[in-house]
Tab-separated table of C-alpha atoms and ligand atoms in Angstrom:
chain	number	residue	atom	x	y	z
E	22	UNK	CA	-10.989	2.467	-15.209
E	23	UNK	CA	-10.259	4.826	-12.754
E	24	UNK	CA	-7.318	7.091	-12.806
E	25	UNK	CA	-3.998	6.664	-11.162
E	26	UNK	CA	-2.913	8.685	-8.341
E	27	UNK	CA	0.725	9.383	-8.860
E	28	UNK	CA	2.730	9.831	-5.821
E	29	UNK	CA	4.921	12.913	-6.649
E	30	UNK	CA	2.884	14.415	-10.042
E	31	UNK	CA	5.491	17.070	-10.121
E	32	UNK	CA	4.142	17.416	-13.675
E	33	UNK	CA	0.882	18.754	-12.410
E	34	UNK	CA	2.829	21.059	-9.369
E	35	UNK	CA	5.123	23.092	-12.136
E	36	UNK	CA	2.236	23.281	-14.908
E	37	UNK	CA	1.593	27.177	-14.328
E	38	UNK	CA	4.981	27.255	-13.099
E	39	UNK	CA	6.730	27.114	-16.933
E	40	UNK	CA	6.461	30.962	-18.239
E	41	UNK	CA	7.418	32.085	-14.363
E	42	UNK	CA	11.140	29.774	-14.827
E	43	UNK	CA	11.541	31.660	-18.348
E	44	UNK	CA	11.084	34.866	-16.970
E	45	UNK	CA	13.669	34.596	-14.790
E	46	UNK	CA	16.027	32.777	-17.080
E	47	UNK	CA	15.930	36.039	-19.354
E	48	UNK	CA	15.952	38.185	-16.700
E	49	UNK	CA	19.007	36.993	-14.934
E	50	UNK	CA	20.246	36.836	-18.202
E	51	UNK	CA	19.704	40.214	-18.834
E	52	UNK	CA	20.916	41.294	-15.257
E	53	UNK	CA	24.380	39.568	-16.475
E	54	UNK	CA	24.132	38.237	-12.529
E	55	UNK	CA	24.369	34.505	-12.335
E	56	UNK	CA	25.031	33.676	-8.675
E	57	UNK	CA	25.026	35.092	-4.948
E	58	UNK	CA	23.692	38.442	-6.265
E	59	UNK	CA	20.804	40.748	-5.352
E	60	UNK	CA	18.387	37.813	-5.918
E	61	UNK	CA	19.634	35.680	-3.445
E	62	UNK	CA	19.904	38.446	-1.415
E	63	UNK	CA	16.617	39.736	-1.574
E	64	UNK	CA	15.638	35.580	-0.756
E	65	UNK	CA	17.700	35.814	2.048
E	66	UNK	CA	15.619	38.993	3.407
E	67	UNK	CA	12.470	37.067	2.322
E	68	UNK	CA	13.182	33.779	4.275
E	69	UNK	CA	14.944	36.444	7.345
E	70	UNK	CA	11.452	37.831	7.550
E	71	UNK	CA	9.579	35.124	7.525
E	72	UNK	CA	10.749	33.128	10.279
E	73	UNK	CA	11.706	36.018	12.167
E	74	UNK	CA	15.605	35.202	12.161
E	75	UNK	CA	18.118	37.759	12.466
E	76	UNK	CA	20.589	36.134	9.239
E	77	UNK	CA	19.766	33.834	6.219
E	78	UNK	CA	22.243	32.423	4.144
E	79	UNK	CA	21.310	30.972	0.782
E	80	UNK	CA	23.352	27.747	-0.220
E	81	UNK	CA	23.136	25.443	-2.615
E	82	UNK	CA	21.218	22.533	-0.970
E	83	UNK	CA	19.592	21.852	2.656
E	84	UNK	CA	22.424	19.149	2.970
E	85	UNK	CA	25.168	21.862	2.635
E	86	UNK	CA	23.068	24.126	4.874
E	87	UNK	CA	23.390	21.594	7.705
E	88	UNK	CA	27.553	20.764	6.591
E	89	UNK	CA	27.664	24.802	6.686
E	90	UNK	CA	26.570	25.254	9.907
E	91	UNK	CA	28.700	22.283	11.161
E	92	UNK	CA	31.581	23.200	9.936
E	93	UNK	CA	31.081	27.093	10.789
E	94	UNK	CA	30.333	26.237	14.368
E	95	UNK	CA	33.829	24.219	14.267
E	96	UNK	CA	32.419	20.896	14.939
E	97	UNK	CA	35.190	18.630	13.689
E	98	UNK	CA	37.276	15.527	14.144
E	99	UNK	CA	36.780	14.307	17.857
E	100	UNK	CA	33.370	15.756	18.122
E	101	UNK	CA	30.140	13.726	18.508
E	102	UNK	CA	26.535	14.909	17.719
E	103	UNK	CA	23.942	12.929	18.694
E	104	UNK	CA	21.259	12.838	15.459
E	105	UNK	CA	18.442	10.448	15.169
E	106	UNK	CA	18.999	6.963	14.062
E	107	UNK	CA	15.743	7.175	11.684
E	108	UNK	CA	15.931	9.906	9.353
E	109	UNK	CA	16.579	11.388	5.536
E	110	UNK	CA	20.547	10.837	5.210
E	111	UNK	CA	21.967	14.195	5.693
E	112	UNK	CA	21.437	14.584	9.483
E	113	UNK	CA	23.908	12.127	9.595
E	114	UNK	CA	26.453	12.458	6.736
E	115	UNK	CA	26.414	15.982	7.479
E	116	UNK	CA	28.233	15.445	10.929
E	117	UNK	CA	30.528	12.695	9.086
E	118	UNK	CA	31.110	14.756	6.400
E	119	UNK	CA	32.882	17.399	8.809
E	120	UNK	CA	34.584	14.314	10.239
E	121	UNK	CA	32.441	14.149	13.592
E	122	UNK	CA	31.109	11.253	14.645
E	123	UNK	CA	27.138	10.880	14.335
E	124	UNK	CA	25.741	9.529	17.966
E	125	UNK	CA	22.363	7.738	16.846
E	126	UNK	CA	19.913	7.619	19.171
E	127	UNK	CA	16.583	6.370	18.939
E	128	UNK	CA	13.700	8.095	17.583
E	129	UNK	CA	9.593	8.054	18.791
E	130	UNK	CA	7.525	5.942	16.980
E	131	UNK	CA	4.689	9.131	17.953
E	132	UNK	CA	7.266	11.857	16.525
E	133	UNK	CA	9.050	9.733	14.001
E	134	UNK	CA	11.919	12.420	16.324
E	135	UNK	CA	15.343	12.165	18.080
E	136	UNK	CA	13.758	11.255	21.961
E	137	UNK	CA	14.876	13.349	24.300
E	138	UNK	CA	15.434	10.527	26.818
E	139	UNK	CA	17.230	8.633	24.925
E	140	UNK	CA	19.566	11.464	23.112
E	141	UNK	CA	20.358	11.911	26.689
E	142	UNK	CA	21.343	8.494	27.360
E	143	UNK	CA	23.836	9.055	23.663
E	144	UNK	CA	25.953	11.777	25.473
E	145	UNK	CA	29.438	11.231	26.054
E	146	UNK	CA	31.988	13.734	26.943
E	147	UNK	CA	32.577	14.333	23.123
E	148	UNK	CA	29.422	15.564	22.610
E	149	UNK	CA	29.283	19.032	20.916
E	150	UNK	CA	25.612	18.957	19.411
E	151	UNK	CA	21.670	17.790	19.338
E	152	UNK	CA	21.045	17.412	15.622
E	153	UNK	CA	17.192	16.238	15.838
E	154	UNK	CA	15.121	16.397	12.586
E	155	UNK	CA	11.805	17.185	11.587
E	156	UNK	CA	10.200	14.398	9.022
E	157	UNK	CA	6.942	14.384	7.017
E	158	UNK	CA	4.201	16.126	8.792
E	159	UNK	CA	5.520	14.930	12.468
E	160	UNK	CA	7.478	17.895	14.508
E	161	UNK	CA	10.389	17.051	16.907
E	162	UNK	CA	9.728	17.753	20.961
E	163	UNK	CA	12.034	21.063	20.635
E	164	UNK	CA	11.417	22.578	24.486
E	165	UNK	CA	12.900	19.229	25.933
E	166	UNK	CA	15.943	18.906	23.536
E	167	UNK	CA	16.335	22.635	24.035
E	168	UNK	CA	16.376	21.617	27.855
E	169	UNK	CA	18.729	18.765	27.383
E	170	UNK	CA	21.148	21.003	25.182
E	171	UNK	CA	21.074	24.046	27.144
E	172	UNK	CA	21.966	22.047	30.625
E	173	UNK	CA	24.516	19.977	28.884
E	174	UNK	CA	26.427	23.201	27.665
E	175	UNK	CA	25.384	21.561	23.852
E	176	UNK	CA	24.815	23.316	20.697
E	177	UNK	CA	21.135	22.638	19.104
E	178	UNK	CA	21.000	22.587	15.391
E	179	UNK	CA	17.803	22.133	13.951
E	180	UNK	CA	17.180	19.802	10.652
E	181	UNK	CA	14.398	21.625	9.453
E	182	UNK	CA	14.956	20.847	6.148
E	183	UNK	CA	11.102	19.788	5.234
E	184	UNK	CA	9.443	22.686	7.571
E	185	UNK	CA	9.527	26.302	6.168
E	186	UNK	CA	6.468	27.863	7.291
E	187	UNK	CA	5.525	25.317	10.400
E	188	UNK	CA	5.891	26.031	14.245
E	189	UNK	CA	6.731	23.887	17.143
E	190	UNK	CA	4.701	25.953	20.983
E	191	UNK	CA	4.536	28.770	18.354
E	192	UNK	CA	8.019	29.040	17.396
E	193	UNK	CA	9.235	28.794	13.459
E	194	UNK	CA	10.520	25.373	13.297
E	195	UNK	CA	14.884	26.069	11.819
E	196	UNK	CA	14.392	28.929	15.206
E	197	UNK	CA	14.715	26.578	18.281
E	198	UNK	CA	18.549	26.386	18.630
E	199	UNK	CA	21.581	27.690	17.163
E	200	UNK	CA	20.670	27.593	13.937
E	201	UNK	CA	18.022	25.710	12.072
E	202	UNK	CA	17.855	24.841	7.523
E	203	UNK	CA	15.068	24.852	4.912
E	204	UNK	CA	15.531	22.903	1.534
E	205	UNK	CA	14.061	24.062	-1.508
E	206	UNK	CA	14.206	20.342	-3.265
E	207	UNK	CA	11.365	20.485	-5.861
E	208	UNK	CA	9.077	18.413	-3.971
E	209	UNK	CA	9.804	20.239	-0.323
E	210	UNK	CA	6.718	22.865	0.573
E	211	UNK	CA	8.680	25.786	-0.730
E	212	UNK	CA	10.114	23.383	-3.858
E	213	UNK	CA	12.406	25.260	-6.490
E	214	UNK	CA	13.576	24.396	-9.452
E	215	UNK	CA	16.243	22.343	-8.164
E	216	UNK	CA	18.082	22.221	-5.916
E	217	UNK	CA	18.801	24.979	-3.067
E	218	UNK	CA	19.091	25.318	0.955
E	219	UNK	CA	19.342	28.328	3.394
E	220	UNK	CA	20.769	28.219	6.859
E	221	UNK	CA	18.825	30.689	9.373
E	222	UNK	CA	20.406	32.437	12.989
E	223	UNK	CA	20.919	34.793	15.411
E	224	UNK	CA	24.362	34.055	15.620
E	225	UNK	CA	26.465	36.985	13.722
E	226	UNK	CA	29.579	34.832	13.638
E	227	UNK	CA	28.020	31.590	12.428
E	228	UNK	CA	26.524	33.823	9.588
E	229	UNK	CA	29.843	35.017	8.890
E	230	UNK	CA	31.122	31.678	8.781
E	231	UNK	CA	28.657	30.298	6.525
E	232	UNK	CA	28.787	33.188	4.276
E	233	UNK	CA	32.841	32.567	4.151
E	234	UNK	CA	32.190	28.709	3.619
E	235	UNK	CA	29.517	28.351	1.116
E	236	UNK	CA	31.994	30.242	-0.917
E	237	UNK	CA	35.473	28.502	-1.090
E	238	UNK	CA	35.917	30.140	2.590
E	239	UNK	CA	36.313	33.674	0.815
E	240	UNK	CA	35.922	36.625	3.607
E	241	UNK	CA	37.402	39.124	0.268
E	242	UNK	CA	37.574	37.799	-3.077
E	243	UNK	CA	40.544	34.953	-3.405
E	244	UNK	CA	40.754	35.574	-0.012
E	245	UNK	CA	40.703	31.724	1.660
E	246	UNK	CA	40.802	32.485	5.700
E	247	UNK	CA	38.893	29.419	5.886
E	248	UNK	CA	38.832	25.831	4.039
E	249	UNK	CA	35.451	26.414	2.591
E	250	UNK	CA	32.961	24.530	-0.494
E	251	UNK	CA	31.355	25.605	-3.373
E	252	UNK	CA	27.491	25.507	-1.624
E	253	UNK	CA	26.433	28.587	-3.317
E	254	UNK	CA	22.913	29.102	-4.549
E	255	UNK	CA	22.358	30.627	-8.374
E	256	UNK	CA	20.068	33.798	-9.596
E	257	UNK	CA	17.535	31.746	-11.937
E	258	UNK	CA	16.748	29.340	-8.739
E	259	UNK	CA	16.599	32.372	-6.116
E	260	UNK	CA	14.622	34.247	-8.797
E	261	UNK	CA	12.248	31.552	-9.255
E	262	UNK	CA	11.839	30.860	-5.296
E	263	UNK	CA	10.474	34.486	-4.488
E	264	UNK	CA	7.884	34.289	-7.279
E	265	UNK	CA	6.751	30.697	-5.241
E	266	UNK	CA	7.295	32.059	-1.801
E	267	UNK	CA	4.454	34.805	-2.576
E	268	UNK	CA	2.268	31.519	-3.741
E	269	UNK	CA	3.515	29.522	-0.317
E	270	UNK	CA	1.000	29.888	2.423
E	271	UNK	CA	-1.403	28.601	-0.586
E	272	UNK	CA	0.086	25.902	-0.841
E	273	UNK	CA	0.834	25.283	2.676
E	274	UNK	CA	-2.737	25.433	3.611
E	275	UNK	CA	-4.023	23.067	0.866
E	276	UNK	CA	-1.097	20.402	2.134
E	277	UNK	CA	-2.247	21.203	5.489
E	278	UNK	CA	-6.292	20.440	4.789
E	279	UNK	CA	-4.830	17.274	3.129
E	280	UNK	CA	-3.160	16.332	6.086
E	281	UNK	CA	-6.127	17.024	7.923
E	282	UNK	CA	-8.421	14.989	5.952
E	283	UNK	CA	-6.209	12.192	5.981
E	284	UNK	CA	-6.048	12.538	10.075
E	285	UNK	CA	-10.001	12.664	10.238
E	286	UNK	CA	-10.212	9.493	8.049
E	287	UNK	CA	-7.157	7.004	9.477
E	288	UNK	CA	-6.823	8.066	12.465
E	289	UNK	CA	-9.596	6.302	13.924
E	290	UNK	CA	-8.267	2.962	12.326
E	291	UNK	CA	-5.446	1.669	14.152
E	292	UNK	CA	-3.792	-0.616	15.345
E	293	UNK	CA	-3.356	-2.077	11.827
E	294	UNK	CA	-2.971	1.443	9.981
E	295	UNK	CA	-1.364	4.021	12.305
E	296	UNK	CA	-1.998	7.820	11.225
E	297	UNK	CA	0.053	10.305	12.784
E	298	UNK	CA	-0.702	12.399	15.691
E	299	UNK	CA	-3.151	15.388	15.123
E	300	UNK	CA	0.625	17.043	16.115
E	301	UNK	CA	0.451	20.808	16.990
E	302	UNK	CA	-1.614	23.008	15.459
E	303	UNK	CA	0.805	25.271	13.608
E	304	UNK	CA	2.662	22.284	12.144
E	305	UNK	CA	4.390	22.078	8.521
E	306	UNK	CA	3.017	19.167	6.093
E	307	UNK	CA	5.444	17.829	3.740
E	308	UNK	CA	4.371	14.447	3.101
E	309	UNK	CA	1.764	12.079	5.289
E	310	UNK	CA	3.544	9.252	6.256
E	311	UNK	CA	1.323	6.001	7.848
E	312	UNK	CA	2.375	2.905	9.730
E	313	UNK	CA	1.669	-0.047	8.896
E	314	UNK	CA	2.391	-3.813	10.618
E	315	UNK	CA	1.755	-5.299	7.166
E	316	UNK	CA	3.432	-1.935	4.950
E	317	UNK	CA	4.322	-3.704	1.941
E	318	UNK	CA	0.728	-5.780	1.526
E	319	UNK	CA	-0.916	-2.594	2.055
E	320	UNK	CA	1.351	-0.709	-0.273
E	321	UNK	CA	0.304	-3.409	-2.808
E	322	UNK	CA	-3.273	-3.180	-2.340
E	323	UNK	CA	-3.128	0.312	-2.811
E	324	UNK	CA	-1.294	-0.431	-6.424
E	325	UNK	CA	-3.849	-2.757	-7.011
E	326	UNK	CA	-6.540	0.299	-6.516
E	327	UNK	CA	-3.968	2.903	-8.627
E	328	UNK	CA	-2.832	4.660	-5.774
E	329	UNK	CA	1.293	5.121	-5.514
E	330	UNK	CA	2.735	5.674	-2.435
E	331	UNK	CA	6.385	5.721	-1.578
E	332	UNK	CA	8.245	3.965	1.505
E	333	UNK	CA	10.336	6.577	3.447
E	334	UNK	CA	12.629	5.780	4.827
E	335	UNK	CA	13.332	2.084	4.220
E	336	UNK	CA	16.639	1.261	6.316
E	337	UNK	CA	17.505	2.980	9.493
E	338	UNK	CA	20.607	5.328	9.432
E	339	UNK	CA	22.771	2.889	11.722
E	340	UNK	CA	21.722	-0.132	9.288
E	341	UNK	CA	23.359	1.855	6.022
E	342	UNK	CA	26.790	0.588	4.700
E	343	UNK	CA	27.958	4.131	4.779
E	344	UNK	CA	27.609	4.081	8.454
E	345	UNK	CA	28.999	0.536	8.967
E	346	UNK	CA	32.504	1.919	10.526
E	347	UNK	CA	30.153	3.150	13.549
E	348	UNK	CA	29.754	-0.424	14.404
E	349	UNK	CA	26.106	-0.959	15.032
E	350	UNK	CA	23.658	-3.933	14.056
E	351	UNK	CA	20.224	-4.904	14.213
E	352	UNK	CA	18.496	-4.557	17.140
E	353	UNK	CA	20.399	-1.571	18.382
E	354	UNK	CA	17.267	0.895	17.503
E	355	UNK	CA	14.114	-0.504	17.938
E	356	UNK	CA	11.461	2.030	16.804
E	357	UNK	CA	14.137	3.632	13.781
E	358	UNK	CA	14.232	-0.250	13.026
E	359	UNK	CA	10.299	-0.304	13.343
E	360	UNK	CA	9.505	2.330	11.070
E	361	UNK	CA	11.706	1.467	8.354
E	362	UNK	CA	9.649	-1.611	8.270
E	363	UNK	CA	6.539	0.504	8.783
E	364	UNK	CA	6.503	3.645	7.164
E	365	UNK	CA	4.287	4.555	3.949
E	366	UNK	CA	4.335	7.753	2.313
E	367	UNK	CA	0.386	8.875	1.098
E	368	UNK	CA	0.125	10.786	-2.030
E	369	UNK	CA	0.375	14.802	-0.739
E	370	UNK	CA	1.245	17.619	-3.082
E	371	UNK	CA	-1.107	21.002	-2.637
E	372	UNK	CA	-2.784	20.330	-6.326
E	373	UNK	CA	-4.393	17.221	-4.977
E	374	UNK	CA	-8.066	17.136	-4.982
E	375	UNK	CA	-9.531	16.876	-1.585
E	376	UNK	CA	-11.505	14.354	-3.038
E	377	UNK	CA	-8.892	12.148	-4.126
E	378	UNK	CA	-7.303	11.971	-0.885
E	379	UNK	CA	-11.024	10.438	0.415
E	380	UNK	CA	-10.090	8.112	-2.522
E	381	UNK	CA	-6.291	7.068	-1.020
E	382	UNK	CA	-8.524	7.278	2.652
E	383	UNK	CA	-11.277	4.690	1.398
E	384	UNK	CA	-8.719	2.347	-0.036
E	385	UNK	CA	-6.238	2.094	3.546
E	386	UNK	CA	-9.971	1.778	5.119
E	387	UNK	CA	-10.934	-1.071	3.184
E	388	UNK	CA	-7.160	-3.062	3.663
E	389	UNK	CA	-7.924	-2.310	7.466
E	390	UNK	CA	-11.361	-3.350	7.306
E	391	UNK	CA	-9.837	-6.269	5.482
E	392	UNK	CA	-7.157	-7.274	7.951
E	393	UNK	CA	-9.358	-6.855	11.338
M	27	LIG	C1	14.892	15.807	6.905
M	27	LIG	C2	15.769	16.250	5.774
M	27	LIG	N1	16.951	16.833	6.046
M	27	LIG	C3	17.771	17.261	5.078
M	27	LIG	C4	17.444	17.113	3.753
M	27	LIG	C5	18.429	17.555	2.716
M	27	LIG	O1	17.985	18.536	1.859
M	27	LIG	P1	18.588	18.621	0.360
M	27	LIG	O2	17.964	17.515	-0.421
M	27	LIG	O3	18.185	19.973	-0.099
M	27	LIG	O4	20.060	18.476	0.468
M	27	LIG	C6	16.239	16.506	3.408
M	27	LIG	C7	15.874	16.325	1.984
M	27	LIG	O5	15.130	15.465	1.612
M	27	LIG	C8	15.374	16.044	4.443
M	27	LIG	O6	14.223	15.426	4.156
């Protein structure tokens, strides 16, 4: 019987991980620091450096990141930002939760991205924003939605949520527009031990503001010049994400040669099993997400073989409940609609054996060999 591949294995990420979270549990302890203090700062310097940006601000989760920024850029009740219609649910409640209106527009079925043709075609004279997102390993076409924002007088904020450490023509994805985010979700490249987000720009007064925000609006303590939220991010988590940041370009190679073995092996197969694009060359993997005409038979064959895969995402952002007051139905976006009927996430986590993604590869072969 041959072992199961587990789709997350989160288990097997943390296992040296365990003395590393201790350590900084009694050392925070010991510090008598629990949150916003010279860890986070130092993280904030770490991230800064990394992608090259001129102010990070550490927050509590990439969702609060992108409500930060929002809300510090005073986007607000009458605005619209046009976000993509297929994508993880915080490029949209984001803009609703600072009472904007989010503007879906359709995505490519290439990029799994906000198109720039047809976020064009969403713009209304209550537009205040491009909100495009980067998903799984595919990057959004940044130069043309910079275009498109930067003749339309728009701002461009980037959900980079899933793509610390990845470029876009060379350029950090989160550094393309205004201001970009990175989560630090468990299972997200650089994954802490919960939950966590930064918000990256050049933009002094947007740092400002999100400093103020994240923090009850404080600009001095009790303070409130601004209505603000409790988005803060703790010592133990920022602790524990600069002893994995030194480990990250590890890890984002060996997700990286996974993604590239995957690529070699499917994407030769379609037009039953769709791989994504080779995409460019400095791109971020988070997970490796197929298409498939027949997803859920293929998912099952795969669970017949042992292999667990997951289906992100599996209902378009303008099909949710949440979003029902927007007014749209079926048929309104055809390739978000598509790949919520399409999608399948691969198993891809950096201590998975090369070997046992040629495993997952010779089982989608077979189902397409199958089906042709
Ligand atoms: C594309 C994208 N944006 C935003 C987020 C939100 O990040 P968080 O879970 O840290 O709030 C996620 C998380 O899954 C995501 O995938």
């Amino acid at each position: 019987m041959t072992a199961t591949v587990p789709f997350a294995a989160f288990d097997r990420r943390f296992a040296d991980w365990g003395d590393a979270l201790v350590e900084c549990v009694a050392e925070v302890a010991a510090a008598d620091e629990f949150i916003l203090k010279s860890r986070v700062v130092a993280l904030e310097s770490a991230i800064a450096a990394k992608v090259g940006a001129r102010h990070a601000v550490a927050c509590a989760n990439g969702t609060g990141a992108l409500t930060l920024i929002l809300s510090g850029l005073g986007i607000g009740p009458g605005d619209e930002v046009v976000t993509p219609a297929f994508s993880f649910v915080s490029s949209a409640s984001a803009v609703a939760l600072v009472g904007a209106r989010p503007a879906f527009a359709d995505v490519s079925l290439d990029t799994m991205a906000l198109e720039p043709e047809a976020a064009r075609r969403a713009l209304t004279a209550r537009t205040a924003a491009l909100l495009p997102a980067h998903l799984f390993c595919h990057t959004a076409p940044m130069a043309a939605l910079r275009d498109l924002a930067g003749r339309e007088g728009l701002r461009l904020v980037e959900d980079s949520a899933v793509t610390l450490g990845g470029t876009v023509d060379g350029l950090p994805t989160g550094r393309w527009g205004t201001a970009g985010v990175y989560s630090f979700f468990p299972a997200k490249p650089l994954g802490g031990c919960g939950d966590a987000g930064m918000v990256v720009t050049d933009d002094d007064a947007l740092a400002t503001a999100c400093r103020a925000l994240r923090n009850h609006g404080q600009t001095v303590r009790f303070r409130h010049d601004l209505l603000g939220f409790n988005c803060r991010m703790d010592e133990v988590t920022a602790a524990f994400l600069l002893r994995r940041l030194a480990d990250f370009d590890r890890q984002a190679a060996a997700r990286r040669a996974l993604a590239d073995r995957y690529g070699s092996r499917l994407r030769a197969l379609g037009p039953a099993v769709v791989a994504p694009p080779a995409g460019p060359s400095g791109r971020a993997v988070y997970t490796y997400v197929i298409r498939a005409a027949e997803r859920d038979a293929l998912r099952a064959y795969l669970a017949r073989r042992g292999i667990e895969t997951a289906v992100t995402y599996p209902r378009p952002l303008h099909l949710q409940p949440a979003f029902g007051h927007l007014g749209h139905g079926p048929g309104d976006f055809p390739n978000a609609e598509r790949l919520a009927r399409e999608c399948l996430a691969l198993p891809l986590y950096p201590e998975l054996p090369l070997e046992t993604a040629d495993r997952v590869a010779d089982a989608v072969e077979d189902f397409a060999a199958a089906g042709a």
